[in-house]
């Protein structure tokens, strides 16, 4: 387990100074409580009642400085000031320790969260498609939080508490040596060591419960996320009751598993206190049988009590650590996912390509078993507009997804201007492609910024020019704040056609030589479709275009048609040729269902 934690210690490197200060203040605070307080009881308080108990060297100094009749007063005031002094030192050190530990913990948390988030950006699409979004969010937010709490508490207590324990043990040893009570000391150490067992026992159970609790929380988040993103469906299918029932079932399960963790957590302290009470009881008997003085017993008992307190806290830390371990495993799951589509070490610079695209004997499978594309060979010269048609599930979208290298081909190769996509960087490849999909994603930002995504850094004039070409200008002008109108999540507040136009404006602005229109107009009514079609007609000019077509009207502008069936291209030609030579195409065309 510690190995897993060490992996995160690199994040402490830039925070070394506050971290060391935090540890040092922890040491001071623990020495003040572990040694300072029993020492007060043993050395300082008795002096107040009997001045002769003053250590001789202090007595010598005082006698020289103070008149004999005022000696008692001075000793009393000094003794009374020592306690607040010890407490102040302890208080200040505890504050610095707590503040800096929280600071270091939060910084570490930020780094871990950033690392996990950045890693998610790099991971292939196939990873994201296989994961529940809500669960990933839970890993990013609550699991990092747990790890942070673990790291903070560990760095806080792992020095402070053992130091307190060692100080208290030292005092116990000192007391035993002073009163020659080694056997009393040994029997007490036996009781102290007994307390390790419940810590270990509860810790082991904690990790299992924490692991399950975090998984449950991930499931809850996944259901909540899915629900919040599908409010239309929930209403139209009257799913509210069913959704609430699912949510309740999950939260019930979460509570049950959490309560088990709470049980172990709450059990630990009373069990430890029980062991402590046994120890004290035994001490009382032993002290009595060896005829120990009351004052010696009191400082023995204080030191013993001081031993149990850090053990109790260490036990709680151990539990926290076990909880963090479960979260760490869930975070490592993200961090350990390999980027199975890395960029080459010496990539071929693509620059702005002309737009020739070729597939050479490409086969592809999502799951490594079932082939979705088989032996695809096709050359598309720059500027050609190609429609991909075929029955649903034939592989058209998959074919289009291989051009921006969203997935890696299983065999064969895809080329852009003759360069194998795997020899260039993904960023270079994708900078040459504009994608307009069926339901374009609108980010939580203004209209102008949503368009500017096409070319980050473009001037407002450039953005507005593209917006005009895509007919965004008219509806943007009608909004109260024009182009600066904020769009809500997923572009709510824009019609389907308007979202499409924003996406088309992005593509105009990006001005990439290759264009993929993925069922771009399939979700629109025919009036909006006709209007969008006009903008698309302008957009395709001079660009190699792939249209994943579901409707006949959208392939009107295609110069060439590829007919897909069960992962193969079974025909390739113009509409007139194919209508005569390809029965599948004729059938689809006649049914108007392509
Ligand atoms: P089309 O666009 O022609 O309707 P697709 O390329 O979307 O077809 O799908 C081809 C096949 O691949 C289908 O059997 C589909 O179920 C499967 N498929 C599509 N996307 C994925 C995915 N992300 N993961 C696994 N299988 C997929």
XYZ file of C-alpha atoms in Angstrom, residues 85-434:
350
model
C 3.925 29.053 27.843
C 3.900 25.313 27.136
C 0.300 25.597 25.952
C 1.126 28.600 23.737
C 4.048 26.786 22.152
C 1.798 23.777 21.637
C -1.022 25.961 20.250
C 1.156 27.926 17.817
C 2.921 24.782 16.626
C -0.422 22.989 16.215
C -1.802 25.907 14.183
C 1.234 26.098 11.877
C 1.190 22.346 11.521
C -2.546 22.213 10.699
C -2.449 25.177 8.320
C 0.593 24.071 6.361
C -0.516 20.464 6.187
C -3.858 21.539 4.746
C -2.049 23.795 2.263
C 0.299 21.025 1.159
C -2.586 18.542 1.005
C -4.687 20.799 -1.183
C -1.815 21.488 -3.553
C -1.107 17.780 -3.835
C -4.790 17.142 -4.449
C -4.835 19.739 -7.212
C -1.857 18.098 -8.883
C -3.361 14.606 -8.664
C -6.676 15.849 -10.011
C -4.960 17.750 -12.820
C -2.886 14.705 -13.700
C -5.945 12.464 -13.841
C -7.890 15.052 -15.852
C -5.015 15.611 -18.304
C -4.609 11.882 -18.681
C -8.301 11.565 -19.524
C -7.791 14.079 -22.360
C -5.119 11.879 -23.877
C -6.832 8.547 -23.552
C -8.363 7.067 -26.686
C -12.041 7.516 -27.443
C -12.562 3.783 -26.971
C -11.679 4.160 -23.267
C -14.261 6.912 -22.773
C -16.907 4.939 -24.602
C -16.365 1.999 -22.280
C -16.712 4.033 -19.072
C -19.646 5.514 -17.203
C -19.168 9.291 -17.226
C -20.585 9.776 -13.730
C -18.171 7.204 -12.356
C -15.223 9.022 -13.949
C -16.468 12.292 -12.421
C -16.691 10.578 -9.052
C -13.124 9.309 -9.429
C -11.961 12.820 -10.350
C -13.771 14.571 -7.508
C -14.517 12.376 -4.518
C -11.662 9.908 -4.881
C -9.083 12.671 -5.196
C -10.666 14.237 -2.122
C -10.256 10.987 -0.196
C -6.657 10.622 -1.259
C -5.994 14.203 -0.236
C -7.553 13.609 3.173
C -5.398 10.486 3.494
C -2.183 12.232 2.469
C -2.877 15.213 4.727
C -3.707 13.118 7.728
C -0.794 10.799 7.159
C 1.712 13.600 6.734
C 0.189 15.333 9.722
C 0.038 12.351 12.057
C 2.728 10.045 10.838
C 5.386 12.266 12.444
C 3.384 14.037 15.132
C 1.745 11.024 16.734
C 4.749 8.682 16.802
C 6.737 11.636 18.167
C 4.132 12.145 20.886
C 4.251 8.422 21.571
C 8.049 8.389 21.705
C 8.084 11.455 23.989
C 5.530 9.837 26.282
C 7.450 6.538 26.250
C 10.661 8.432 27.064
C 8.930 10.026 29.989
C 7.586 6.653 31.069
C 11.140 5.221 30.831
C 12.532 8.184 32.741
C 9.921 7.747 35.430
C 10.610 4.011 35.622
C 14.358 4.644 35.932
C 13.783 7.312 38.589
C 11.601 5.074 40.693
C 13.403 1.829 39.678
C 10.117 0.364 38.519
C 11.203 -1.485 35.363
C 8.640 -4.247 35.841
C 5.804 -1.699 36.047
C 7.103 -0.128 32.851
C 7.317 -3.474 31.028
C 3.830 -4.560 32.022
C 2.494 -1.223 30.790
C 4.331 -1.533 27.510
C 2.599 -4.876 27.107
C -0.796 -3.163 27.390
C 0.303 -0.449 24.977
C 1.293 -3.068 22.409
C -2.070 -4.813 22.825
C -3.764 -1.844 21.188
C -2.117 -2.569 17.824
C -4.392 -5.536 17.255
C -7.771 -3.693 17.042
C -6.181 -1.085 14.757
C -5.062 -3.775 12.347
C -8.348 -5.678 12.598
C -10.563 -2.640 11.904
C -8.228 -1.228 9.242
C -8.465 -4.393 7.165
C -12.243 -4.223 7.182
C -12.260 -0.517 6.475
C -10.509 -0.802 3.122
C -13.028 -3.323 1.857
C -15.976 -1.146 2.914
C -14.375 2.007 1.518
C -13.751 0.308 -1.801
C -17.396 -0.693 -2.056
C -18.626 2.703 -0.879
C -16.615 4.520 -3.542
C -17.910 2.188 -6.214
C -21.471 2.784 -5.045
C -20.881 6.528 -5.117
C -19.584 6.215 -8.671
C -22.789 4.393 -9.641
C -24.930 7.083 -8.010
C -23.087 9.789 -9.928
C -23.461 7.841 -13.155
C -27.227 7.530 -12.681
C -27.537 11.218 -11.714
C -25.499 12.300 -14.712
C -27.484 10.136 -17.114
C -30.745 11.391 -15.646
C -29.830 15.068 -15.794
C -28.749 14.722 -19.411
C -31.941 12.973 -20.485
C -34.710 15.087 -18.951
C -36.677 15.148 -22.215
C -36.739 11.359 -22.454
C -37.514 11.029 -18.751
C -40.567 13.247 -19.201
C -41.750 11.892 -22.499
C -41.596 8.268 -21.335
C -42.913 9.108 -17.848
C -39.782 7.676 -16.261
C -39.699 9.964 -13.214
C -40.992 7.358 -10.754
C -38.678 4.685 -12.052
C -35.696 7.045 -11.957
C -36.437 8.081 -8.374
C -36.748 4.401 -7.408
C -33.376 3.562 -8.983
C -31.782 6.541 -7.283
C -33.264 5.599 -3.924
C -32.114 2.003 -4.271
C -28.572 3.129 -4.982
C -28.461 5.688 -2.165
C -29.875 3.064 0.224
C -27.088 0.692 -0.755
C -24.566 3.489 -0.353
C -25.828 4.339 3.121
C -25.787 0.693 4.190
C -22.209 0.234 3.104
C -21.196 3.566 4.625
C -22.789 2.627 7.931
C -20.667 -0.516 8.005
C -17.589 1.678 7.602
C -18.890 4.017 10.323
C -19.374 1.006 12.613
C -15.729 -0.026 12.294
C -14.585 3.566 12.605
C -16.611 4.192 15.754
C -15.704 0.838 17.251
C -12.009 1.535 17.165
C -11.916 4.372 19.709
C -13.963 2.645 22.466
C -11.983 -0.562 22.007
C -8.717 1.352 22.335
C -10.038 3.257 25.327
C -11.037 -0.058 26.882
C -7.479 -1.335 26.484
C -6.221 1.964 27.960
C -8.535 1.643 30.974
C -7.345 -1.931 31.521
C -3.766 -0.680 31.410
C -4.509 2.047 33.939
C -6.333 -0.365 36.217
C -3.430 -2.763 36.072
C -1.017 0.127 36.743
C -2.990 1.047 39.833
C -2.739 -2.514 41.157
C 0.993 -2.756 40.369
C 1.799 0.622 41.883
C -0.081 -0.286 44.976
C 1.667 -3.632 45.313
C 5.141 -2.074 44.956
C 4.193 0.738 47.344
C 4.603 3.601 44.872
C 3.949 7.183 46.009
C 0.789 8.929 44.817
C 2.756 11.624 42.963
C 4.809 8.994 41.127
C 1.652 7.127 40.234
C 0.096 10.316 38.852
C 2.955 11.072 36.484
C 3.178 7.377 35.509
C -0.551 7.410 34.734
C -0.301 10.677 32.758
C 2.548 9.350 30.641
C 0.661 6.126 30.051
C -2.419 8.046 29.037
C -0.232 10.120 26.745
C 0.878 6.871 25.086
C -2.664 5.789 24.322
C -3.733 9.062 22.819
C -1.271 8.965 19.875
C -2.009 5.274 19.400
C -5.701 6.104 19.171
C -5.000 8.834 16.673
C -2.635 6.635 14.699
C -5.382 4.049 14.609
C -7.790 6.586 13.175
C -5.115 7.674 10.692
C -4.622 4.074 9.686
C -8.356 3.789 9.037
C -8.283 6.992 6.984
C -5.334 5.626 5.086
C -7.214 2.451 4.313
C -10.113 4.518 3.003
C -7.699 6.548 0.897
C -6.151 3.336 -0.385
C -9.473 2.324 -1.910
C -9.762 5.689 -3.627
C -6.183 5.527 -4.734
C -6.869 2.253 -6.505
C -9.742 3.937 -8.340
C -7.557 6.892 -9.317
C -4.727 4.659 -10.421
C -7.207 2.943 -12.676
C -7.361 6.181 -14.680
C -3.669 7.031 -14.385
C -2.610 3.510 -15.402
C -4.720 3.400 -18.540
C -2.207 3.279 -21.360
C -2.412 5.696 -24.261
C -2.555 2.970 -26.897
C -2.378 5.485 -29.727
C 0.784 7.429 -28.864
C 2.254 9.965 -31.265
C 5.433 8.799 -33.057
C 8.795 9.906 -31.678
C 9.787 11.605 -34.916
C 6.499 12.608 -36.512
C 6.235 13.593 -40.177
C 5.083 17.226 -40.185
C 1.853 17.439 -42.174
C 1.252 21.184 -42.315
C -1.868 22.004 -44.290
C -2.520 19.036 -46.586
C -4.096 19.146 -50.040
C -6.671 16.655 -48.900
C -5.975 13.291 -50.603
C -7.276 10.497 -48.402
C -6.665 6.825 -48.990
C -7.559 3.629 -47.179
C -5.227 0.689 -47.920
C -6.609 -2.723 -47.077
C -8.121 -1.404 -43.829
C -9.857 -3.729 -41.420
C -11.213 -2.599 -38.080
C -12.834 -4.068 -35.015
C -14.006 -2.285 -31.840
C -13.649 -5.275 -29.589
C -10.833 -7.208 -31.276
C -13.261 -9.962 -32.291
C -16.081 -8.753 -34.453
C -14.866 -7.077 -37.684
C -16.789 -3.852 -38.388
C -14.765 -2.951 -41.506
C -13.022 -5.446 -43.776
C -10.460 -4.936 -46.541
C -11.372 -1.353 -47.346
C -9.419 0.046 -50.304
C -10.319 3.477 -51.508
C -8.550 6.585 -52.817
C -10.265 9.935 -52.541
C -8.481 12.754 -54.395
C -8.325 16.238 -52.912
C -11.537 18.219 -53.282
C -13.802 15.268 -54.072
C -17.190 15.101 -52.351
C -17.974 11.509 -51.398
C -21.181 10.166 -49.876
C -21.119 7.024 -47.738
C -24.368 5.113 -48.028
C -25.604 1.742 -46.879
C -27.917 0.148 -44.352
C -27.680 1.122 -40.726
C -24.776 -0.604 -38.976
C -22.885 -1.183 -42.234
C -19.823 0.724 -40.967
C -20.162 4.209 -42.510
C -19.626 6.154 -39.276
C -16.760 3.892 -38.307
C -15.124 4.485 -41.701
C -15.431 8.264 -41.191
C -14.049 7.988 -37.632
C -10.833 6.421 -38.875
C -9.910 9.542 -40.901
C -9.294 11.774 -37.807
C -7.749 8.673 -36.190
C -10.376 8.467 -33.461
C -9.627 4.746 -33.477
C -6.586 2.770 -34.591
C -7.004 0.507 -37.623
C -6.717 -3.194 -36.776
C -4.796 -3.805 -40.020
C -3.959 -1.855 -43.178
C -3.396 1.906 -43.133
C -5.079 5.247 -43.675
C -3.142 7.975 -45.467
C -3.467 11.724 -45.779
C -1.557 13.167 -48.754
C 0.345 9.869 -48.827
C 1.432 10.018 -45.148
C 0.352 7.144 -42.919
C -1.695 8.751 -40.112
C 0.374 6.829 -37.558
C 3.531 8.644 -38.761
C 2.081 12.100 -37.994
C 0.881 13.559 -34.720
C -2.829 13.249 -33.970
C -2.971 17.026 -33.533
C -1.533 17.571 -37.035
C -3.979 15.097 -38.568
C -6.978 16.606 -36.799
C -6.015 20.181 -37.612
C -6.672 19.267 -41.248
C -10.184 17.996 -40.608
C -13.455 19.736 -39.788
